[in-house]
PDB file of C-alpha atoms in Angstrom:
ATOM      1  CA  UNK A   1      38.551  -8.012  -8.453  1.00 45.00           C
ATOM      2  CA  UNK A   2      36.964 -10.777  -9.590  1.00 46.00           C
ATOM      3  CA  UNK A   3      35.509 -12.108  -6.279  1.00 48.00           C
ATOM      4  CA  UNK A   4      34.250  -9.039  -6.210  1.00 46.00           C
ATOM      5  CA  UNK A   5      32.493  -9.139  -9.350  1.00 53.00           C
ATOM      6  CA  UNK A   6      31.079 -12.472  -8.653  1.00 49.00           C
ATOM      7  CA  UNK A   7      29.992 -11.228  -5.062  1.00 67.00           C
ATOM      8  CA  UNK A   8      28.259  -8.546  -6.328  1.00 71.00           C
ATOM      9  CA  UNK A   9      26.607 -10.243  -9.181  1.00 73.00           C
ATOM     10  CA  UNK A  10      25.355 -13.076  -6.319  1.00 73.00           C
ATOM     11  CA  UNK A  11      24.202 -10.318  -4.056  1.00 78.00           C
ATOM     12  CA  UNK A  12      22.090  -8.914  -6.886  1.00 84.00           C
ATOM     13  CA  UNK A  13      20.536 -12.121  -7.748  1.00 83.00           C
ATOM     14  CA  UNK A  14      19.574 -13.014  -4.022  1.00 85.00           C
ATOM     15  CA  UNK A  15      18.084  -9.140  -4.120  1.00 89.00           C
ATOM     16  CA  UNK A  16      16.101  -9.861  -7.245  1.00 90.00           C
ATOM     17  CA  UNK A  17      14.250 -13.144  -6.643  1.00 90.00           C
ATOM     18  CA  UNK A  18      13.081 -11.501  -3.180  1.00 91.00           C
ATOM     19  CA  UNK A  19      12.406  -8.582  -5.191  1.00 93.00           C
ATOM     20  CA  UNK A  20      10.095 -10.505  -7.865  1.00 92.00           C
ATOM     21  CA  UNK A  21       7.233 -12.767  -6.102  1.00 92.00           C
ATOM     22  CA  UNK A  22       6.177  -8.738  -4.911  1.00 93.00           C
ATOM     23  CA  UNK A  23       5.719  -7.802  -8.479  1.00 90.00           C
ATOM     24  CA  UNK A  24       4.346 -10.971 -10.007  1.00 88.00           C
ATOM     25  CA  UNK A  25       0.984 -10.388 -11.843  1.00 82.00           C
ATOM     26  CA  UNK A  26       0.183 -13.236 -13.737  1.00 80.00           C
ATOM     27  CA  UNK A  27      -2.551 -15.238 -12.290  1.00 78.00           C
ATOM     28  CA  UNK A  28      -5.641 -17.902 -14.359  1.00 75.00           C
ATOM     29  CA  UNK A  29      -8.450 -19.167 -12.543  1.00 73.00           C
ATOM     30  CA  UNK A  30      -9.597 -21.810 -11.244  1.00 71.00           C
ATOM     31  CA  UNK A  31      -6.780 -21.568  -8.673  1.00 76.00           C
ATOM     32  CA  UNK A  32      -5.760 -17.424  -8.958  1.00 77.00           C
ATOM     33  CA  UNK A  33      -2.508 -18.222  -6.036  1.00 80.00           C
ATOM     34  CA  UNK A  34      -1.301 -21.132  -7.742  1.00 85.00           C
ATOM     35  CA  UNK A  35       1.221 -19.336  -9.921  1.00 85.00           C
ATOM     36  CA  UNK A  36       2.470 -16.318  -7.960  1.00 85.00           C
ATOM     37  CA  UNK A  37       2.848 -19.736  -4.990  1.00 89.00           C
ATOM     38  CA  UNK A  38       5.184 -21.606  -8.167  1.00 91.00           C
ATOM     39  CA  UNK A  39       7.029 -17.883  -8.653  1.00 90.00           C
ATOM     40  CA  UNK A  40       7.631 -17.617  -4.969  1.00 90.00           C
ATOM     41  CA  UNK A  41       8.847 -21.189  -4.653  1.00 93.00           C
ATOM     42  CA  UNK A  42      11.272 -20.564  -7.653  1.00 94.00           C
ATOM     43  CA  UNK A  43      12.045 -17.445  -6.439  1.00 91.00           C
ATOM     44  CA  UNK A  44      13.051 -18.973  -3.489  1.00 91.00           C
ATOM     45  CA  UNK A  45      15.146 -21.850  -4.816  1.00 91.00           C
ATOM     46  CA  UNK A  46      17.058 -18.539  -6.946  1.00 89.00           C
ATOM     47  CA  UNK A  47      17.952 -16.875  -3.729  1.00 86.00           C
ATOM     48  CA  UNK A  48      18.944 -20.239  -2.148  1.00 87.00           C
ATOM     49  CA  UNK A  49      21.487 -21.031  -4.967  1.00 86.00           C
ATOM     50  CA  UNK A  50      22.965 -17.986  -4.914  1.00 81.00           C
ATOM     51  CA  UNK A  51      23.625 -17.702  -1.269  1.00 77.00           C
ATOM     52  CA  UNK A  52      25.492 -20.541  -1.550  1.00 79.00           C
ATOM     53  CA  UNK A  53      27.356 -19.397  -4.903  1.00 74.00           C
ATOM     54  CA  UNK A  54      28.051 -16.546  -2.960  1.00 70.00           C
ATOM     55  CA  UNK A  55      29.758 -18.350  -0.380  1.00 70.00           C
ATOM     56  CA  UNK A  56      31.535 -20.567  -2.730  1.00 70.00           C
ATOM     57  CA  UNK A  57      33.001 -17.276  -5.006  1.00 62.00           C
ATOM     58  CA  UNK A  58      34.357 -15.980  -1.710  1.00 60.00           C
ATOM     59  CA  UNK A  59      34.942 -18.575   0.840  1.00 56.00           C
ATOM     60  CA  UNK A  60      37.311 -16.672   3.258  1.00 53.00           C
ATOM     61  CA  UNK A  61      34.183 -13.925   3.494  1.00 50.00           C
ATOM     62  CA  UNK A  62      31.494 -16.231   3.495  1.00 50.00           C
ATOM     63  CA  UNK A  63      27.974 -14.090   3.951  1.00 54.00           C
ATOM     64  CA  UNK A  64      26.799 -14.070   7.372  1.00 55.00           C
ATOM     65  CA  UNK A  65      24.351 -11.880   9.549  1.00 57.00           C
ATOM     66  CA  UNK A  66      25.612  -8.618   8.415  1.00 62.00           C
ATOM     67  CA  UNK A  67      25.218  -9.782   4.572  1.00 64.00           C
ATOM     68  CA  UNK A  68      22.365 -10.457   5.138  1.00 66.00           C
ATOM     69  CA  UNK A  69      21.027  -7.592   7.244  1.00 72.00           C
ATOM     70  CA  UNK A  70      21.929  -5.354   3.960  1.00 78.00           C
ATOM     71  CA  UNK A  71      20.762  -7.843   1.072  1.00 84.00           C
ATOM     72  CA  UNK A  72      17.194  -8.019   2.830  1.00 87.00           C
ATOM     73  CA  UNK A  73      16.630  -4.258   3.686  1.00 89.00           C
ATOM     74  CA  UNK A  74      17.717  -3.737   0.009  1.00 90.00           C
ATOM     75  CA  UNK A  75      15.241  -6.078  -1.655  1.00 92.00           C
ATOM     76  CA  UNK A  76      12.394  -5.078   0.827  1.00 93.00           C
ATOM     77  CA  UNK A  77      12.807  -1.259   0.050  1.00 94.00           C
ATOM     78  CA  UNK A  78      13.095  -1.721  -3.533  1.00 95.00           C
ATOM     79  CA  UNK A  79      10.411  -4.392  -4.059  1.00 95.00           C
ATOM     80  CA  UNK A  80       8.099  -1.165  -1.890  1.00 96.00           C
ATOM     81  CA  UNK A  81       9.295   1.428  -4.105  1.00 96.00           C
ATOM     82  CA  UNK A  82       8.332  -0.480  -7.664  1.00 96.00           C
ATOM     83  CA  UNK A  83       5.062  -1.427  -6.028  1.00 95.00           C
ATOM     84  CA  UNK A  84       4.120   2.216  -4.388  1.00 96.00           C
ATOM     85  CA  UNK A  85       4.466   3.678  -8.322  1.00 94.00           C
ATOM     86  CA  UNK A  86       2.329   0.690  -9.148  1.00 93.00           C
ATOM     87  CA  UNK A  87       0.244   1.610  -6.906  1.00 93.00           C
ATOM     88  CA  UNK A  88       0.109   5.150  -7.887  1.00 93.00           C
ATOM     89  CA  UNK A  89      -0.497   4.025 -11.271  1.00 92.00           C
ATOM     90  CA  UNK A  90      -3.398   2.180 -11.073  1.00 91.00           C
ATOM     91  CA  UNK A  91      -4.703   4.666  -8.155  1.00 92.00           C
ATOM     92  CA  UNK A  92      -5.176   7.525 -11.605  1.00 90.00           C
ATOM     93  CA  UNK A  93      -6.048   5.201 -13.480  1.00 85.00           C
ATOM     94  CA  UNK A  94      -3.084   5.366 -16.887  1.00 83.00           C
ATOM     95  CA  UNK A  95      -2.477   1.073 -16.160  1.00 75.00           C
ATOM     96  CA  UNK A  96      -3.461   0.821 -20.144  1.00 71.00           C
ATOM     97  CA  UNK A  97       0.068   2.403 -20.673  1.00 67.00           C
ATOM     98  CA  UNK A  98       1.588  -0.642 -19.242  1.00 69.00           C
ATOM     99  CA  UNK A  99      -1.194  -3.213 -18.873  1.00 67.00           C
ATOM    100  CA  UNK A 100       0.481  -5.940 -20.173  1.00 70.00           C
ATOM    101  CA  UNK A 101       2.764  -6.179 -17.007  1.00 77.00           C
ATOM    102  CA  UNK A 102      -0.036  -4.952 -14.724  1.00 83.00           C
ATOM    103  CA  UNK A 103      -2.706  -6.546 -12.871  1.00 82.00           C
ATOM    104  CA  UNK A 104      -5.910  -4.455 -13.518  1.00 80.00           C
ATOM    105  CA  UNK A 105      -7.737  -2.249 -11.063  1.00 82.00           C
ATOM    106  CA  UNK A 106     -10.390   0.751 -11.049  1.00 86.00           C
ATOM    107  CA  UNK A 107      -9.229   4.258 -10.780  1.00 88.00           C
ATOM    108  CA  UNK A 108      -8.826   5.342  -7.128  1.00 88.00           C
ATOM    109  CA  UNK A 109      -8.023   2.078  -5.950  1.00 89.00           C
ATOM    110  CA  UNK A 110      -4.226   1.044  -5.198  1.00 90.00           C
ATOM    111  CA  UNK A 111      -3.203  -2.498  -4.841  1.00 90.00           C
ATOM    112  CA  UNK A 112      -0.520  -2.997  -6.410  1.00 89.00           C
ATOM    113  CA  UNK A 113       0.727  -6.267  -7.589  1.00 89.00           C
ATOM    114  CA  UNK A 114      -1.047  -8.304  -4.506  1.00 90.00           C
ATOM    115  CA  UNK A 115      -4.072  -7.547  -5.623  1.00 87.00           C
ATOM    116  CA  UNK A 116      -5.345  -6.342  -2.475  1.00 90.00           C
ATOM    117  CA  UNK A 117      -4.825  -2.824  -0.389  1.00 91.00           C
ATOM    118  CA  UNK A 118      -4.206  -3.764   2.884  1.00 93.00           C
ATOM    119  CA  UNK A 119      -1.495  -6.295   1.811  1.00 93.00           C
ATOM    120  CA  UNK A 120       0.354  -3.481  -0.632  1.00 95.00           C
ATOM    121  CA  UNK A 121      -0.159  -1.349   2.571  1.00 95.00           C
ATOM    122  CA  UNK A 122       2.021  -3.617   4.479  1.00 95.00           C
ATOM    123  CA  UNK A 123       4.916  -4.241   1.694  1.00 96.00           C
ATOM    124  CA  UNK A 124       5.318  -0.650   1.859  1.00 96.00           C
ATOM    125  CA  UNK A 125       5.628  -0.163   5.723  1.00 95.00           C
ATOM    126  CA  UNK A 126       8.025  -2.883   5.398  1.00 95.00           C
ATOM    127  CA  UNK A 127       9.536  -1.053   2.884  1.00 95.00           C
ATOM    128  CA  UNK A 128       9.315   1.981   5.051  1.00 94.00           C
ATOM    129  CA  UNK A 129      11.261  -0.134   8.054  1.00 92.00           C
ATOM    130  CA  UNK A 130      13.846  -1.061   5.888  1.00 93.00           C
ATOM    131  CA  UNK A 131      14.645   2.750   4.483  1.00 92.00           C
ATOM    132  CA  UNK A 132      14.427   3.791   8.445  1.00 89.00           C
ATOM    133  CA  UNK A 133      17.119   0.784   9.240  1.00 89.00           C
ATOM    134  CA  UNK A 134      19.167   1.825   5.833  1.00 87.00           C
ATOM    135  CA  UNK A 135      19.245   5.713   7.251  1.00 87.00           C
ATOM    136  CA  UNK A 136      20.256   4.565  11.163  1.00 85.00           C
ATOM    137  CA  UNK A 137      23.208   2.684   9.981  1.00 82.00           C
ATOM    138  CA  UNK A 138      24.389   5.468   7.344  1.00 78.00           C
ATOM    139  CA  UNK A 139      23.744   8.175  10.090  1.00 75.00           C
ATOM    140  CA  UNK A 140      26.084   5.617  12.758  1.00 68.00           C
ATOM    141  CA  UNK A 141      28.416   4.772  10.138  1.00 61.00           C
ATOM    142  CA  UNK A 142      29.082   9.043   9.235  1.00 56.00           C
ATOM    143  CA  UNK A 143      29.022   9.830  12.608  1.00 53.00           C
ATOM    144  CA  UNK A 144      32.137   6.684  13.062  1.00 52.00           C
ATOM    145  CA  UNK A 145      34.684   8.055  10.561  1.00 52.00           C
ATOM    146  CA  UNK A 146      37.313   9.970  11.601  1.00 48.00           C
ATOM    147  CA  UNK A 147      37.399  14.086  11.186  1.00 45.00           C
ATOM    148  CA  UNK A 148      39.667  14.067   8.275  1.00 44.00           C
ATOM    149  CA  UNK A 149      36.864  12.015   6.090  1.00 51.00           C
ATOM    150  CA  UNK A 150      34.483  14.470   7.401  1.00 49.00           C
ATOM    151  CA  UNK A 151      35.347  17.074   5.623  1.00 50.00           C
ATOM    152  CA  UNK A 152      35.879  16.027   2.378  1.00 50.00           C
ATOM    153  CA  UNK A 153      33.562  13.058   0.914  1.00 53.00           C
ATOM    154  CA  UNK A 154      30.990  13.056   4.193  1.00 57.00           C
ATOM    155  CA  UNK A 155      29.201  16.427   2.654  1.00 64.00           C
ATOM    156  CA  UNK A 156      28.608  14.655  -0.900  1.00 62.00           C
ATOM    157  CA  UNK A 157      27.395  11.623   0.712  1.00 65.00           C
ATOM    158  CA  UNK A 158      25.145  12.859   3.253  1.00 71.00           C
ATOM    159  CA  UNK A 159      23.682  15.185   0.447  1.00 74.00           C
ATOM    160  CA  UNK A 160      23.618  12.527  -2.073  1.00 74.00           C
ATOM    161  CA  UNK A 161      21.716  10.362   0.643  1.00 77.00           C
ATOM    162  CA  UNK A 162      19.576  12.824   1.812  1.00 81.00           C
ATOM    163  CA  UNK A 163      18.049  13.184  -1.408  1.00 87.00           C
ATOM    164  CA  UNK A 164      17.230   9.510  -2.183  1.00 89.00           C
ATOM    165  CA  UNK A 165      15.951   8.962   1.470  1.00 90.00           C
ATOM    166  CA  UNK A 166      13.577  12.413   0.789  1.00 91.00           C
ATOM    167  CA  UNK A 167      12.440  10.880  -2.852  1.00 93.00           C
ATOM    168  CA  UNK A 168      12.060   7.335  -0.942  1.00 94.00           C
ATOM    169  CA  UNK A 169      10.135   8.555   1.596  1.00 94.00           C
ATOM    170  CA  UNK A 170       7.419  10.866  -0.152  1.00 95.00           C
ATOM    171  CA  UNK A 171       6.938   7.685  -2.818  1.00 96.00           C
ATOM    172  CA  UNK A 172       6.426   5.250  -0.092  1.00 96.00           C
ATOM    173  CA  UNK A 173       4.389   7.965   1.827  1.00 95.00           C
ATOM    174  CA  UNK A 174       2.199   8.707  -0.932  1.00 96.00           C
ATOM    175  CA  UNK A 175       1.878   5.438  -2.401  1.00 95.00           C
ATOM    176  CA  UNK A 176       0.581   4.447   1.305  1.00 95.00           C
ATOM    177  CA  UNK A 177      -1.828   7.224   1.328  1.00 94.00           C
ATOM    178  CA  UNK A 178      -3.320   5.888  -2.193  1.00 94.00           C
ATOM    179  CA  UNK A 179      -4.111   2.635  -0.562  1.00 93.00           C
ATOM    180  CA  UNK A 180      -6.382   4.366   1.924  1.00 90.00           C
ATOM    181  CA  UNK A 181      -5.674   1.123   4.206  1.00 91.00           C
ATOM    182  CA  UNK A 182      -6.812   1.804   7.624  1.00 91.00           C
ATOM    183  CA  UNK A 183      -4.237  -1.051   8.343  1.00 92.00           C
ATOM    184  CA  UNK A 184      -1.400   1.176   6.861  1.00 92.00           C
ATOM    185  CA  UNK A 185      -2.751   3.735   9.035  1.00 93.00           C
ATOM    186  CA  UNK A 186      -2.131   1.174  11.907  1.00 94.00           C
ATOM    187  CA  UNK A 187       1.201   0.107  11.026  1.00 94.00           C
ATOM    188  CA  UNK A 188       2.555   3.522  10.398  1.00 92.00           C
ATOM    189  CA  UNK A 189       1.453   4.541  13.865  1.00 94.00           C
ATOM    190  CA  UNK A 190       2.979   1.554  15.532  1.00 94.00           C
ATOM    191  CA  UNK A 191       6.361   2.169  13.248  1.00 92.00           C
ATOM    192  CA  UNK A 192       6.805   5.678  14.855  1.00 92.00           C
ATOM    193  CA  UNK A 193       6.059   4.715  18.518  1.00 93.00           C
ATOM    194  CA  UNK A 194       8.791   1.953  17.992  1.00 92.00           C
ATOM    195  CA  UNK A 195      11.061   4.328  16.518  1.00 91.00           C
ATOM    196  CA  UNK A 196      10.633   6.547  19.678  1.00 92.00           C
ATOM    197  CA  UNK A 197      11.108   3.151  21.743  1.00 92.00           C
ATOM    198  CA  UNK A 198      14.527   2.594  20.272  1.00 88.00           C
ATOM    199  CA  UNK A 199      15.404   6.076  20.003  1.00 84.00           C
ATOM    200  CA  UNK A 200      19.128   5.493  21.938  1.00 83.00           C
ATOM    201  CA  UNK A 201      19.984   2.835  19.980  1.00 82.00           C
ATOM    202  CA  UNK A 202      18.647   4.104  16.358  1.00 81.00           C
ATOM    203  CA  UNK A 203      19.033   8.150  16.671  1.00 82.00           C
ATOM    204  CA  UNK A 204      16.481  10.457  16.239  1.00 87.00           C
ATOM    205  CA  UNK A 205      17.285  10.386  12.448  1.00 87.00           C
ATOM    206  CA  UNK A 206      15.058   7.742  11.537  1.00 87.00           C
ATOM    207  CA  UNK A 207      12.097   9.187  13.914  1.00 90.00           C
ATOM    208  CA  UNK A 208      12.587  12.840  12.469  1.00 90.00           C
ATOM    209  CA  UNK A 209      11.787  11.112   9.088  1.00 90.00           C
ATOM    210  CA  UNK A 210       9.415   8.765  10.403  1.00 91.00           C
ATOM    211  CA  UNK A 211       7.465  11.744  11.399  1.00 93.00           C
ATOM    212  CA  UNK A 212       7.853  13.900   8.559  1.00 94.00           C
ATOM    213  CA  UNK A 213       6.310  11.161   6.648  1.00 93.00           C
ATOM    214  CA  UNK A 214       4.006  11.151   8.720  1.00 94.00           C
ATOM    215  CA  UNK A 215       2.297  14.352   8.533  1.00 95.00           C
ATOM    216  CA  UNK A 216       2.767  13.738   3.931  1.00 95.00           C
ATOM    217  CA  UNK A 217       1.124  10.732   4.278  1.00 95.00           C
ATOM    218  CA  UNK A 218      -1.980  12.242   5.906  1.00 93.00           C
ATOM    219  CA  UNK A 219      -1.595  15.687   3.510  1.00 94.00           C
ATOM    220  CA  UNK A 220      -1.273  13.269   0.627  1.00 94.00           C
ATOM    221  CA  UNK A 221      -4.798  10.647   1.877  1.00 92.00           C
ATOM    222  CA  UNK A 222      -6.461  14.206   1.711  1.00 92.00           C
ATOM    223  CA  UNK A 223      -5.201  15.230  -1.490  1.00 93.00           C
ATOM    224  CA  UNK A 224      -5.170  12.645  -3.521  1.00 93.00           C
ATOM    225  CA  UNK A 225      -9.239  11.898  -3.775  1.00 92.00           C
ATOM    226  CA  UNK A 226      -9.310  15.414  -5.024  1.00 91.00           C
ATOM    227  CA  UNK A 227      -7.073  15.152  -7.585  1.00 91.00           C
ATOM    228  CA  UNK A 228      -8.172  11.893  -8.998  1.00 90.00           C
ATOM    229  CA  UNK A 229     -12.114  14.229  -8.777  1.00 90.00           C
ATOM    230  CA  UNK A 230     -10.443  17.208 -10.641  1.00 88.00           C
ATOM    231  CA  UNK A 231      -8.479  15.210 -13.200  1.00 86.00           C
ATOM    232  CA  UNK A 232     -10.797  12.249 -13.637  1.00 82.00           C
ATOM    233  CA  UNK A 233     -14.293  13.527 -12.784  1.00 82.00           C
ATOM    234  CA  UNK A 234     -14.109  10.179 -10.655  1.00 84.00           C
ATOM    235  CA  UNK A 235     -15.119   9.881  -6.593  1.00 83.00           C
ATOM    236  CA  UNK A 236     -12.724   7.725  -4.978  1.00 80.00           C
ATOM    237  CA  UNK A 237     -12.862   6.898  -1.091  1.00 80.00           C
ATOM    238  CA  UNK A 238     -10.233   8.356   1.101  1.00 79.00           C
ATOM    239  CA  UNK A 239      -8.275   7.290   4.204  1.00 81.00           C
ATOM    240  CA  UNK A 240     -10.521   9.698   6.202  1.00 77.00           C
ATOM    241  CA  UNK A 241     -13.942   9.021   4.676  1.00 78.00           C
ATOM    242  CA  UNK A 242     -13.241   5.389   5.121  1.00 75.00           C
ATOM    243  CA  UNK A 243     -13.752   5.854   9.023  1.00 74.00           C
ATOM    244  CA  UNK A 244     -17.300   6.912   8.565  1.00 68.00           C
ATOM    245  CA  UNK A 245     -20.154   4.669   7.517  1.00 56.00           C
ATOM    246  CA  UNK A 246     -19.377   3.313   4.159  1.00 55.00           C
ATOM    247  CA  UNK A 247     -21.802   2.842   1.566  1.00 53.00           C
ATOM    248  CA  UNK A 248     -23.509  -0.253  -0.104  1.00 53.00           C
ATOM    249  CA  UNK A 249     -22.280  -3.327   1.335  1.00 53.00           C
ATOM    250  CA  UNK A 250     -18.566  -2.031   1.721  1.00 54.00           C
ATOM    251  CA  UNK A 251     -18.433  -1.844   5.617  1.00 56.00           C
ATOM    252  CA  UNK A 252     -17.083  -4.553   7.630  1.00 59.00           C
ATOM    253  CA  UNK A 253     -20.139  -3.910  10.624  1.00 56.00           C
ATOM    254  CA  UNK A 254     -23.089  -4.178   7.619  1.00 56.00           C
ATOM    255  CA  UNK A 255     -22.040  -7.266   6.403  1.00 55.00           C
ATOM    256  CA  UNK A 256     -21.286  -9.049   9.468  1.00 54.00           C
ATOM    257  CA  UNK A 257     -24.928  -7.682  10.791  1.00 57.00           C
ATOM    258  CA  UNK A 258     -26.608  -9.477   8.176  1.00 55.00           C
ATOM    259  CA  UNK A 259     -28.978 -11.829   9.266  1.00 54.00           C
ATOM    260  CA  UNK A 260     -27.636 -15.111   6.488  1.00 61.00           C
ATOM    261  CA  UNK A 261     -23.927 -14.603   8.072  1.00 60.00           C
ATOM    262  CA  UNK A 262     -25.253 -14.434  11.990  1.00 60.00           C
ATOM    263  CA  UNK A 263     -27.155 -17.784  10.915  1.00 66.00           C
ATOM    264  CA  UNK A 264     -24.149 -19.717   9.646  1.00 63.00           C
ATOM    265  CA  UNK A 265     -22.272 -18.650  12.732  1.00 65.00           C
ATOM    266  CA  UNK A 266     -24.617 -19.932  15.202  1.00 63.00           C
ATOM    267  CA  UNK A 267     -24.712 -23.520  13.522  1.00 63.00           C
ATOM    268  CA  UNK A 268     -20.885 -23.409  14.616  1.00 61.00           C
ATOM    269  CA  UNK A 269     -19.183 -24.957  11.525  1.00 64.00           C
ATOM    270  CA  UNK A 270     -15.663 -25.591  13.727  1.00 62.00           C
ATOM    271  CA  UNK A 271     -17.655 -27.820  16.097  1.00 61.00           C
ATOM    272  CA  UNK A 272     -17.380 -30.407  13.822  1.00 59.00           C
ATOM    273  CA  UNK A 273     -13.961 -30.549  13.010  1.00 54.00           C
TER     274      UNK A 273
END
């Protein structure tokens, strides 16, 4: 009982300090990456010592590859799922609440803790990987246990599952709708086509899923604009208006059609490295 304790206290600290350089928000210029770097480097040196706690508290289980394969989904999916209410938080604008703990951003834009969308776009289709993986070895592992278990226990859990994977998946799916990250866009597009791809080996759980989240992701990048218009009298851009021309200086072909950036390409900088 107590290896267990120790275990699972070990477990939990490797989960947290690849949990925490996600959600660090304290930055100081000159050098803004300097200390979320330190924090990740700490962070690091946490998870490190506690790996090898762990395998000192229970040296005839020592963690291996399948420890591993459940401490990392674990951290990745929770470290999404604090950063997509982030996310949501700063998207309406109510960060004051909080803003202490926070880093600061206009209403309709979502960036979470990294400070920039694309990048909390990515955390979350990581986290959105690592929910998919978490639901293909629950599904394998109920569909393993023998018919006695099955019809007892099996309906609680699966319920009691279902649930948290349907709550998981609408906050990572909205969340990724609030970033209005054409590179989210990307990823979750390439996520589904490799769920389809290893549809023998995962099920067609995890692609069900995948696609139902789908389909709220793009009913939430409409909806979401008009909400933050109706409760906030405020215009954000969406996911879909973002494929048009953008205004100002915000699109990507503008700027790099301006005549000063065309000029310091053509005196070709990297020739003189």
């Amino acid at each position: 009982m107590r290896d267990w304790s120790f275990s699972a206290g070990f477990r939990l600290a490797v989960v947290l300090a690849l949990v925490v350089p996600f959600l660090f928000f304290f930055t100081r210029a000159p050098l803004t990456n300097f200390w979320p770097l330190m924090c990740t480097w700490l962070c690091a040196g946490v998870a490190a010592l506690a790996w090898f706690g762990l395998k000192r508290a229970s040296p005839m289980a020592a963690p291996g590859k399948h420890a591993a394969m459940c401490v990392l989904p674990a951290a990745l999916l929770l470290a999404s799922l604090l950063a997509s209410a982030i996310g949501l938080l700063q998207y309406f604008g109510v960060t004051d609440v909080v803003s202490d703990w926070l880093h600061p951003s206009q209403p309709g834009v979502a960036m979470g803790q990294l400070r920039q969308r694309n990048q909390q776009a990515s955390l979350l289709s990581l986290g959105l990987w690592a929910l998919w993986w978490v639901v293909a070895q629950s599904t394998q592992g109920l569909g393993d246990q023998g018919a006695a278990e099955r019809q007892g226990s099996r309906s609680m859990t699966t319920v009691g599952l279902g649930l948290l994977v349907a709550w998981a998946l609408a906050l990572l799916a909205v969340g990724s709708a609030a970033t209005a990250s054409r590179t989210g866009l990307a990823q979750w597009l390439v996520l589904c086509v490799l769920l389809y791809w290893w549809r023998a080996t995962w099920g067609w759980v995890p692609l069900g899923l995948a696609l139902v989240g789908l389909l709220l992701y793009g009913w939430a990048a409409w909806l979401l604009p008009e909400l933050l218009w109706q409760w906030t009298g405020l215009r954000a851009d969406g996911l879909f208006s973002r494929f048009g021309q953008a205004p100002g200086c915000t699109s990507r072909s503008k700027n790099w059609g301006q005549t000063p950036i065309q000029t310091e390409i053509g005196f070709k900088p990297w020739a003189r490295l």
